[in-house]
Amino acid sequence: DAGITQSPRHKVTETGTPVTLRCHQTENHRYMYWYRQDPGHGLRLIHYSYGVKDTDKGEVSDGYSVSRSKTEDFLLTLESATSSQTSVYFCAISVRSGQETQYFGPGTRLLVL
Amino acid sequence: AQSVAQPEDQVNVAEGNPLTVKCTYSVSGNPYLFWYVQYPNRGLQFLLKYITGDNLVKGSYGFEAEFNKSQTSFHLKKPSALVSDSALYFCAVRADDKIIFGKGTRLHILP
């Protein structure tokens, strides 16, 4: 999975609790992305980063925040988890945005009860 | 609005037969188009992309895709399907320096 790790790989949590997912890359790529994958929706962009401390919102950013204090780490936080945030979360990286191939991590399966 | 559509949720093909997975797009400007594949419990893997040049793009695992500007399509093809090609396939397009993914097409190759 192209030098990308995600942790945890599986998590069960309760509604209302905060959750942080971590994406770590060893490729030193500038761009990092968080997607969620749901049946019937494909992949939808939550947030992305174009450098340390530089982030922007994607299509489905409500209820999520991100931080990138180092090139290699991109954190996704669910501030107060809801059942609608039960999903599989994928991190991706790319050298540039838009026209370059994205490389995906193995995913984190999150269940919010 | 910029978008990508995969009109088939599922495609069934007999092993050894040619396969096609359809994708149409709507973007302003020149389209940058991608195909990715996802195997069970894995992240997406890049198959091929079209940026410019020859309309027939060759990619990994014997797959190819044909860019058709007049029909705004970018269909994925393979001359002879393998059972191991069974997976979820995503078409994607560049939109405003981000990538938009289609909803995916599940490909079943029947032995």
Coordinates of N, CA and C in Angstrom, one line a residue, chain B residues 21-72:
Chain B
V21 N -16.2 -2.0 -18.6 CA -16.8 -1.3 -17.5 C -17.0 0.1 -17.9
K22 N -18.2 0.6 -17.8 CA -18.5 1.9 -18.4 C -18.3 3.1 -17.5
C23 N -17.9 4.2 -18.1 CA -17.7 5.5 -17.3 C -18.0 6.6 -18.2
T24 N -18.7 7.6 -17.8 CA -18.9 8.8 -18.5 C -18.6 10.0 -17.5
Y25 N -18.3 11.1 -18.1 CA -17.8 12.2 -17.2 C -18.4 13.5 -17.7
S26 N -18.4 14.5 -16.9 CA -18.8 15.9 -17.2 C -17.8 16.8 -16.5
V27 N -16.9 17.5 -17.2 CA -16.0 18.4 -16.6 C -15.8 19.6 -17.6
S28 N -15.4 20.7 -17.0 CA -15.0 21.8 -17.8 C -13.5 21.7 -18.1
G29 N -13.1 22.1 -19.3 CA -11.7 22.0 -19.7 C -11.3 20.6 -20.1
N30 N -10.0 20.4 -20.2 CA -9.5 19.1 -20.6 C -9.7 18.1 -19.4
P31 N -10.2 16.9 -19.7 CA -10.4 15.9 -18.7 C -9.1 15.1 -18.3
Y32 N -8.9 15.0 -17.1 CA -7.9 14.0 -16.6 C -8.7 12.9 -16.0
L33 N -8.5 11.7 -16.5 CA -9.4 10.5 -16.1 C -8.5 9.4 -15.6
F34 N -9.1 8.7 -14.6 CA -8.4 7.6 -13.9 C -9.3 6.4 -13.8
W35 N -8.7 5.2 -13.7 CA -9.4 4.0 -13.2 C -8.6 3.4 -12.1
Y36 N -9.3 3.0 -11.0 CA -8.8 2.4 -9.9 C -9.5 1.1 -9.6
V37 N -8.8 0.1 -9.0 CA -9.5 -1.2 -8.6 C -9.3 -1.4 -7.1
Q38 N -10.4 -2.0 -6.5 CA -10.3 -2.3 -5.1 C -10.6 -3.7 -4.9
Y39 N -9.7 -4.5 -4.3 CA -9.9 -5.9 -3.9 C -10.5 -5.9 -2.5
P40 N -11.1 -6.9 -2.1 CA -11.8 -7.0 -0.7 C -10.8 -6.6 0.4
N41 N -11.3 -5.7 1.3 CA -10.5 -5.3 2.5 C -9.2 -4.7 2.1
R42 N -9.1 -4.0 1.0 CA -7.9 -3.3 0.6 C -8.2 -1.9 0.2
G43 N -7.2 -1.0 0.1 CA -7.4 0.3 -0.4 C -7.5 0.2 -2.0
L44 N -7.7 1.4 -2.6 CA -7.8 1.4 -4.0 C -6.4 1.3 -4.6
Q45 N -6.3 0.7 -5.8 CA -5.0 0.6 -6.5 C -5.2 1.2 -7.9
F46 N -4.2 2.0 -8.3 CA -4.2 2.7 -9.5 C -4.1 1.7 -10.7
L47 N -4.9 1.8 -11.7 CA -4.8 1.0 -12.9 C -4.3 1.7 -14.1
L48 N -4.8 2.9 -14.4 CA -4.4 3.7 -15.6 C -5.0 5.1 -15.5
K49 N -4.4 5.9 -16.3 CA -4.9 7.3 -16.4 C -4.8 7.8 -17.8
Y50 N -5.6 8.8 -18.1 CA -5.5 9.6 -19.4 C -5.4 11.0 -19.0
I51 N -4.3 11.6 -19.6 CA -4.0 13.0 -19.4 C -4.1 13.7 -20.7
T52 N -3.4 13.2 -21.7 CA -3.4 13.7 -23.0 C -2.8 12.6 -24.0
G53 N -2.9 12.8 -25.3 CA -2.3 11.9 -26.2 C -3.2 10.8 -26.8
D54 N -2.7 9.6 -26.9 CA -3.4 8.5 -27.5 C -4.7 8.2 -26.8
N55 N -5.8 8.1 -27.5 CA -7.0 7.8 -26.9 C -7.1 6.5 -26.2
L56 N -6.3 5.5 -26.6 CA -6.3 4.2 -26.0 C -5.1 4.2 -25.0
V57 N -5.5 4.0 -23.7 CA -4.5 4.0 -22.7 C -4.3 2.6 -22.1
K58 N -3.1 2.1 -22.0 CA -2.9 0.8 -21.5 C -2.4 0.9 -20.0
G59 N -2.9 -0.1 -19.2 CA -2.5 0.0 -17.8 C -2.1 -1.3 -17.2
S60 N -2.3 -1.5 -15.9 CA -1.8 -2.7 -15.2 C -2.8 -3.9 -15.5
Y61 N -2.2 -5.1 -15.3 CA -3.0 -6.3 -15.3 C -3.7 -6.6 -16.7
G62 N -3.2 -6.0 -17.7 CA -3.8 -6.2 -19.1 C -5.0 -5.3 -19.4
F63 N -5.3 -4.4 -18.5 CA -6.5 -3.5 -18.7 C -6.1 -2.3 -19.6
E64 N -7.1 -1.8 -20.3 CA -6.9 -0.6 -21.1 C -8.2 0.2 -21.1
A65 N -8.1 1.4 -21.5 CA -9.3 2.3 -21.5 C -9.3 3.2 -22.7
E66 N -10.5 3.4 -23.2 CA -10.6 4.2 -24.4 C -11.2 5.5 -24.1
F67 N -10.5 6.6 -24.3 CA -11.1 8.0 -24.1 C -11.8 8.4 -25.4
N68 N -13.1 8.8 -25.2 CA -13.9 9.2 -26.3 C -14.4 10.6 -26.0
K69 N -13.9 11.6 -26.6 CA -14.2 13.0 -26.3 C -15.6 13.3 -26.7
S70 N -16.1 12.9 -27.8 CA -17.4 13.2 -28.3 C -18.5 12.6 -27.5
Q71 N -18.2 11.4 -26.9 CA -19.2 10.7 -26.1 C -18.9 11.0 -24.6
T72 N -17.9 11.7 -24.3 CA -17.5 12.0 -22.9 C -17.4 10.7 -22.1

